mmCIF file with all atom_site columns, C-alpha atoms in Angstrom:
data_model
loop_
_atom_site.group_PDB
_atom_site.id
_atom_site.type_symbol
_atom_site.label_atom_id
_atom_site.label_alt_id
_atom_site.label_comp_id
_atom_site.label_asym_id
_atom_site.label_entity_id
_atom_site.label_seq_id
_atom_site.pdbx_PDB_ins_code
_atom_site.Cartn_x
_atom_site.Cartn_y
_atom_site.Cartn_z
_atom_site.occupancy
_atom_site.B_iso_or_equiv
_atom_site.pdbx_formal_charge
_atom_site.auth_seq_id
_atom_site.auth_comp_id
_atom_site.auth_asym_id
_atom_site.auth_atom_id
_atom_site.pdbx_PDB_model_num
ATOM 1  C CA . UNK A 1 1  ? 150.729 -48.163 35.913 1.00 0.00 ? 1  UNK A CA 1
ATOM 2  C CA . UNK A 1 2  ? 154.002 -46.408 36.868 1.00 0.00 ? 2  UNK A CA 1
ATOM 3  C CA . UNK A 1 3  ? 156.659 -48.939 36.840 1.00 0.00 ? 3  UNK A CA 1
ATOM 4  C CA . UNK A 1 4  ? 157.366 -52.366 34.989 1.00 0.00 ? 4  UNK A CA 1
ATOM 5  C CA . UNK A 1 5  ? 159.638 -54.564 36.047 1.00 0.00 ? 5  UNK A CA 1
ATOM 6  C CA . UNK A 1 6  ? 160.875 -56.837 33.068 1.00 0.00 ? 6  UNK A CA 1
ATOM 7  C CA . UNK A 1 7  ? 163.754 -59.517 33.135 1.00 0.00 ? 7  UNK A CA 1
ATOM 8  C CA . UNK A 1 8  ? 163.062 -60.396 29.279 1.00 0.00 ? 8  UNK A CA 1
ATOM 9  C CA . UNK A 1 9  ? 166.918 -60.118 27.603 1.00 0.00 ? 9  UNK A CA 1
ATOM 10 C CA . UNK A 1 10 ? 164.922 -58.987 24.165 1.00 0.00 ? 10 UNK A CA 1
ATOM 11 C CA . UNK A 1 11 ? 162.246 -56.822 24.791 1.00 0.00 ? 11 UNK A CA 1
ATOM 12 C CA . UNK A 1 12 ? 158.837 -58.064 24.176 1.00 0.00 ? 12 UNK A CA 1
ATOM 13 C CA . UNK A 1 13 ? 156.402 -56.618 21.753 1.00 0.00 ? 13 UNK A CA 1
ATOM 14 C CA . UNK A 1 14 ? 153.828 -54.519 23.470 1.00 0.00 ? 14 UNK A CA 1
ATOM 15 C CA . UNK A 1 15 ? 150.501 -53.298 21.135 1.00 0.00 ? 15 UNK A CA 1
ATOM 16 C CA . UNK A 1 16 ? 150.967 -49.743 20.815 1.00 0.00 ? 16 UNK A CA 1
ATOM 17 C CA . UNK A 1 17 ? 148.038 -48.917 22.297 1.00 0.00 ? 17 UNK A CA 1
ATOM 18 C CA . UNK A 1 18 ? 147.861 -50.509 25.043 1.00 0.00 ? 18 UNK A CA 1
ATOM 19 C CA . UNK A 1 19 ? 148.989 -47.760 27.551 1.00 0.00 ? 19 UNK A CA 1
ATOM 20 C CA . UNK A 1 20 ? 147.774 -44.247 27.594 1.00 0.00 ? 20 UNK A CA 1
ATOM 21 C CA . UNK A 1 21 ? 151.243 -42.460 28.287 1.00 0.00 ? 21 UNK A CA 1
ATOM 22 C CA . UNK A 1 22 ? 154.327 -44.395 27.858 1.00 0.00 ? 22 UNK A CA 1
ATOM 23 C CA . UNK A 1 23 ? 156.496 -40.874 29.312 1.00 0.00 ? 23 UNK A CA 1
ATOM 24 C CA . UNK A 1 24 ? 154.938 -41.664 32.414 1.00 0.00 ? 24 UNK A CA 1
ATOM 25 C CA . UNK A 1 25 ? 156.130 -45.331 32.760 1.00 0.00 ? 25 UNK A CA 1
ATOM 26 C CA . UNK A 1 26 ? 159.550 -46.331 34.028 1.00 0.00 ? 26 UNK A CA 1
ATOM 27 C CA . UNK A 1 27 ? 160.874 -49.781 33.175 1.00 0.00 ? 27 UNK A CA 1
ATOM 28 C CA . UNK A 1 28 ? 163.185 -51.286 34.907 1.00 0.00 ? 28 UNK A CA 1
ATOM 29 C CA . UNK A 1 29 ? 165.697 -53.991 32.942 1.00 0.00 ? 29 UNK A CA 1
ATOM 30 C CA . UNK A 1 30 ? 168.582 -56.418 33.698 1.00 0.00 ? 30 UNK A CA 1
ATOM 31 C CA . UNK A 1 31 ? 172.225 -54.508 33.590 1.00 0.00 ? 31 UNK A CA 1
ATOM 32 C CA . UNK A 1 32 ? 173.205 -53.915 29.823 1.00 0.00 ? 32 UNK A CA 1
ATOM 33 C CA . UNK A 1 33 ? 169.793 -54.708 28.445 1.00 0.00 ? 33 UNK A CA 1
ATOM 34 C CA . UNK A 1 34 ? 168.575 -50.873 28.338 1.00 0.00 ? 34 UNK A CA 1
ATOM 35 C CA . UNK A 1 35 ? 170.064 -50.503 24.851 1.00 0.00 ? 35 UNK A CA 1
ATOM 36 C CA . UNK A 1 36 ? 167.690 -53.424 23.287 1.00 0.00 ? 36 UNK A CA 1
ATOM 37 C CA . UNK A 1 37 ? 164.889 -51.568 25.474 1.00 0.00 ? 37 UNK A CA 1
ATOM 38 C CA . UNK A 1 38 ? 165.720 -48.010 23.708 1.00 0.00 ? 38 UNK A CA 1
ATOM 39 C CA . UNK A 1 39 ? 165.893 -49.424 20.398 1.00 0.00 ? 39 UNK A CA 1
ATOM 40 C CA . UNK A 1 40 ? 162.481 -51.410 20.488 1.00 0.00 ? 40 UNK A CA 1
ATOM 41 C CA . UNK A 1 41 ? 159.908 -49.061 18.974 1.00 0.00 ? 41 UNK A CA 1
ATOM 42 C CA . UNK A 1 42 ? 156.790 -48.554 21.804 1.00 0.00 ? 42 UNK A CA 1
ATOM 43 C CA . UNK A 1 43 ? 159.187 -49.272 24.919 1.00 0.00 ? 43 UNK A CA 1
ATOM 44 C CA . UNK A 1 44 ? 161.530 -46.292 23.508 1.00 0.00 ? 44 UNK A CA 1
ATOM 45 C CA . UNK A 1 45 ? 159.051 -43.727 24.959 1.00 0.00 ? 45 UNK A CA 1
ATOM 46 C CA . UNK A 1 46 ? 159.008 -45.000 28.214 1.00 0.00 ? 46 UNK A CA 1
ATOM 47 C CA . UNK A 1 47 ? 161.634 -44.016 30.538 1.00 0.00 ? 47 UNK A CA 1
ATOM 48 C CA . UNK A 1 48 ? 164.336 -46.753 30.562 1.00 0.00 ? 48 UNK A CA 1
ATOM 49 C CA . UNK A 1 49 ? 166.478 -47.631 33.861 1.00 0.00 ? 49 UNK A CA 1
ATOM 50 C CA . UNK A 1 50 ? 168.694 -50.770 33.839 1.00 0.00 ? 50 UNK A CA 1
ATOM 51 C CA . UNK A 1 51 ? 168.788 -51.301 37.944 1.00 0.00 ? 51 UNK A CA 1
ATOM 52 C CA . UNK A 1 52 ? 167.499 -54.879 37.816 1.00 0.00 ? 52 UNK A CA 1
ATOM 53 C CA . UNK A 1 53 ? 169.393 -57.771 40.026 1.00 0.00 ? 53 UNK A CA 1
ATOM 54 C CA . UNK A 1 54 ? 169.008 -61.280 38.048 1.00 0.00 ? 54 UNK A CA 1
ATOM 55 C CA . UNK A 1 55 ? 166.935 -63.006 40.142 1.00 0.00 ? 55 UNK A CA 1
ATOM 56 C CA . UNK A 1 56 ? 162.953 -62.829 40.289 1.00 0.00 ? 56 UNK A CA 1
ATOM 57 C CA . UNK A 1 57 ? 162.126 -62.528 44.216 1.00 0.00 ? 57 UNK A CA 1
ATOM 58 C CA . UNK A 1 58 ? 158.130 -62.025 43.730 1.00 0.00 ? 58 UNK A CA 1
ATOM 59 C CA . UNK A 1 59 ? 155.271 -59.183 43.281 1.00 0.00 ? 59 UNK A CA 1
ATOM 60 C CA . UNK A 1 60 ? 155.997 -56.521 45.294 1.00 0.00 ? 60 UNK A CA 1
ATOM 61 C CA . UNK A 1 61 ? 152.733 -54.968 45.598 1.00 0.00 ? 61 UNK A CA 1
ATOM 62 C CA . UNK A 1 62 ? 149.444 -54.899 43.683 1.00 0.00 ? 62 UNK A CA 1
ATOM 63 C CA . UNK A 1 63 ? 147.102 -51.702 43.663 1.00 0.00 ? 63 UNK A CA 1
ATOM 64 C CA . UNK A 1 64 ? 143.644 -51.302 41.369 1.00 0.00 ? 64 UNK A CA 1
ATOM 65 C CA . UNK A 1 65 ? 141.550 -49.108 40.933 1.00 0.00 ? 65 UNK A CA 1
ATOM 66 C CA . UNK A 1 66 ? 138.110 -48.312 42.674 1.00 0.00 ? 66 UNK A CA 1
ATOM 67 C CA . UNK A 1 67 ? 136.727 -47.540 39.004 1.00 0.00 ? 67 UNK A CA 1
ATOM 68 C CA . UNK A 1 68 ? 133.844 -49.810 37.913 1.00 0.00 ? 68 UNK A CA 1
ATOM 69 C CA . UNK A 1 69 ? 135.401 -52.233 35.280 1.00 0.00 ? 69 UNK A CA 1
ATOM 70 C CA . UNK A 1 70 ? 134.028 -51.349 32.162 1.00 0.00 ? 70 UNK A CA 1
ATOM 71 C CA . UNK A 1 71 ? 131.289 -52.988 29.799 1.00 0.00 ? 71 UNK A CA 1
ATOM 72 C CA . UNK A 1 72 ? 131.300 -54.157 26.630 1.00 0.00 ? 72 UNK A CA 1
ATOM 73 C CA . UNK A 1 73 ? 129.388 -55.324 23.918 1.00 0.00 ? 73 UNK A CA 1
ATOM 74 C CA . UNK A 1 74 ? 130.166 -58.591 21.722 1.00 0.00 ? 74 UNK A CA 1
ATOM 75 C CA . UNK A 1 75 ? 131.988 -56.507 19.376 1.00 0.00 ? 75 UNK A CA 1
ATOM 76 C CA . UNK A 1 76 ? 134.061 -55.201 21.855 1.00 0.00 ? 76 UNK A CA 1
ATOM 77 C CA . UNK A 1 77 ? 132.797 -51.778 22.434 1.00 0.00 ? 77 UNK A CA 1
ATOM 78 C CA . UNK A 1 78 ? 132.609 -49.837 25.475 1.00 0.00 ? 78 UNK A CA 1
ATOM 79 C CA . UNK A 1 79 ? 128.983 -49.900 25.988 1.00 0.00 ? 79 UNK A CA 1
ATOM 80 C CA . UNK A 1 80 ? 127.289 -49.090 29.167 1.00 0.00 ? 80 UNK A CA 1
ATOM 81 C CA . UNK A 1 81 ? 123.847 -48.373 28.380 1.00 0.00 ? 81 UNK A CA 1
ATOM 82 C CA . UNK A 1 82 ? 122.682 -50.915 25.899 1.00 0.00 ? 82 UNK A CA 1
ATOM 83 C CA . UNK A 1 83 ? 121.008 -54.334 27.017 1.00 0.00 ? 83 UNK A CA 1
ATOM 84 C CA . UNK A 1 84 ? 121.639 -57.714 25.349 1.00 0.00 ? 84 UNK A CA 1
ATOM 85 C CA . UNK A 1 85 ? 124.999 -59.838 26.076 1.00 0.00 ? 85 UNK A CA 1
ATOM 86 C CA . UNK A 1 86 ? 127.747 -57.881 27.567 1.00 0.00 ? 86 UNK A CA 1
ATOM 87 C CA . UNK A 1 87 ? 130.881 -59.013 29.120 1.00 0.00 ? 87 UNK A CA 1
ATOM 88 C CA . UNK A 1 88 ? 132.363 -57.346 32.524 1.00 0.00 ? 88 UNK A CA 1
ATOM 89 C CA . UNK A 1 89 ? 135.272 -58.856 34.516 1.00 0.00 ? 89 UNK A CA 1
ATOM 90 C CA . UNK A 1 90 ? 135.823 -61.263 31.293 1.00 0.00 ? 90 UNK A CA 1
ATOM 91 C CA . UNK A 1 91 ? 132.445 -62.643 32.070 1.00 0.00 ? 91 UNK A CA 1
ATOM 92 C CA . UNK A 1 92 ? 129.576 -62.498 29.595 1.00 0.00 ? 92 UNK A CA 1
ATOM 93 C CA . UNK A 1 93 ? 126.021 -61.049 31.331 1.00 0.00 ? 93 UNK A CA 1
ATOM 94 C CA . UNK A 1 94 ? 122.822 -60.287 29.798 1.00 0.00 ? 94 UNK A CA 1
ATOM 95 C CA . UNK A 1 95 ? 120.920 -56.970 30.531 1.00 0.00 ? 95 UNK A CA 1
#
């Protein structure tokens, strides 16, 4: 993910963890909300552009990956090799 488009007026709390480089993502805010973006703790790595109109047209575009979606285990641990009940695409399988 490159860009984020967010019309929130306070900016919403995002798990720390949850992307792999934040320096890489650009996210775009409503006029005079960039501040409150900068001063929220995970969004203030990410590079911060206020260029937002204030009105929601639609998605844009939607891209994904040709990467397998991953496996995991009831626990929710990457696992790929082990049988049992494992859960893919938010569906639970046995193997």
């Amino acid at each position: 993910m490159t860009d984020i488009y967010c019309y929130a007026t306070e900016a919403p709390w995002v798990n720390p963890n949850a992307f792999d480089h934040y320096e890489d993502i650009t996210i775009h805010v409503l006029p005079g909300y960039g501040k409150v973006y900068a001063e929220a703790e995970t969004w203030s790595q990410c590079n911060i552009v206020d260029d937002l109109g204030s009105e929601v047209v639609g998605v844009k575009s939607v891209s994904t990956s040709a990467a397998a979606a991953p496996v995991y285990d009831l626990q929710g641990r990457a696992n790929t090799n082990a049988g049992g009940i494992l859960i893919q695409h938010g569906k639970k399988t046995i193997k």
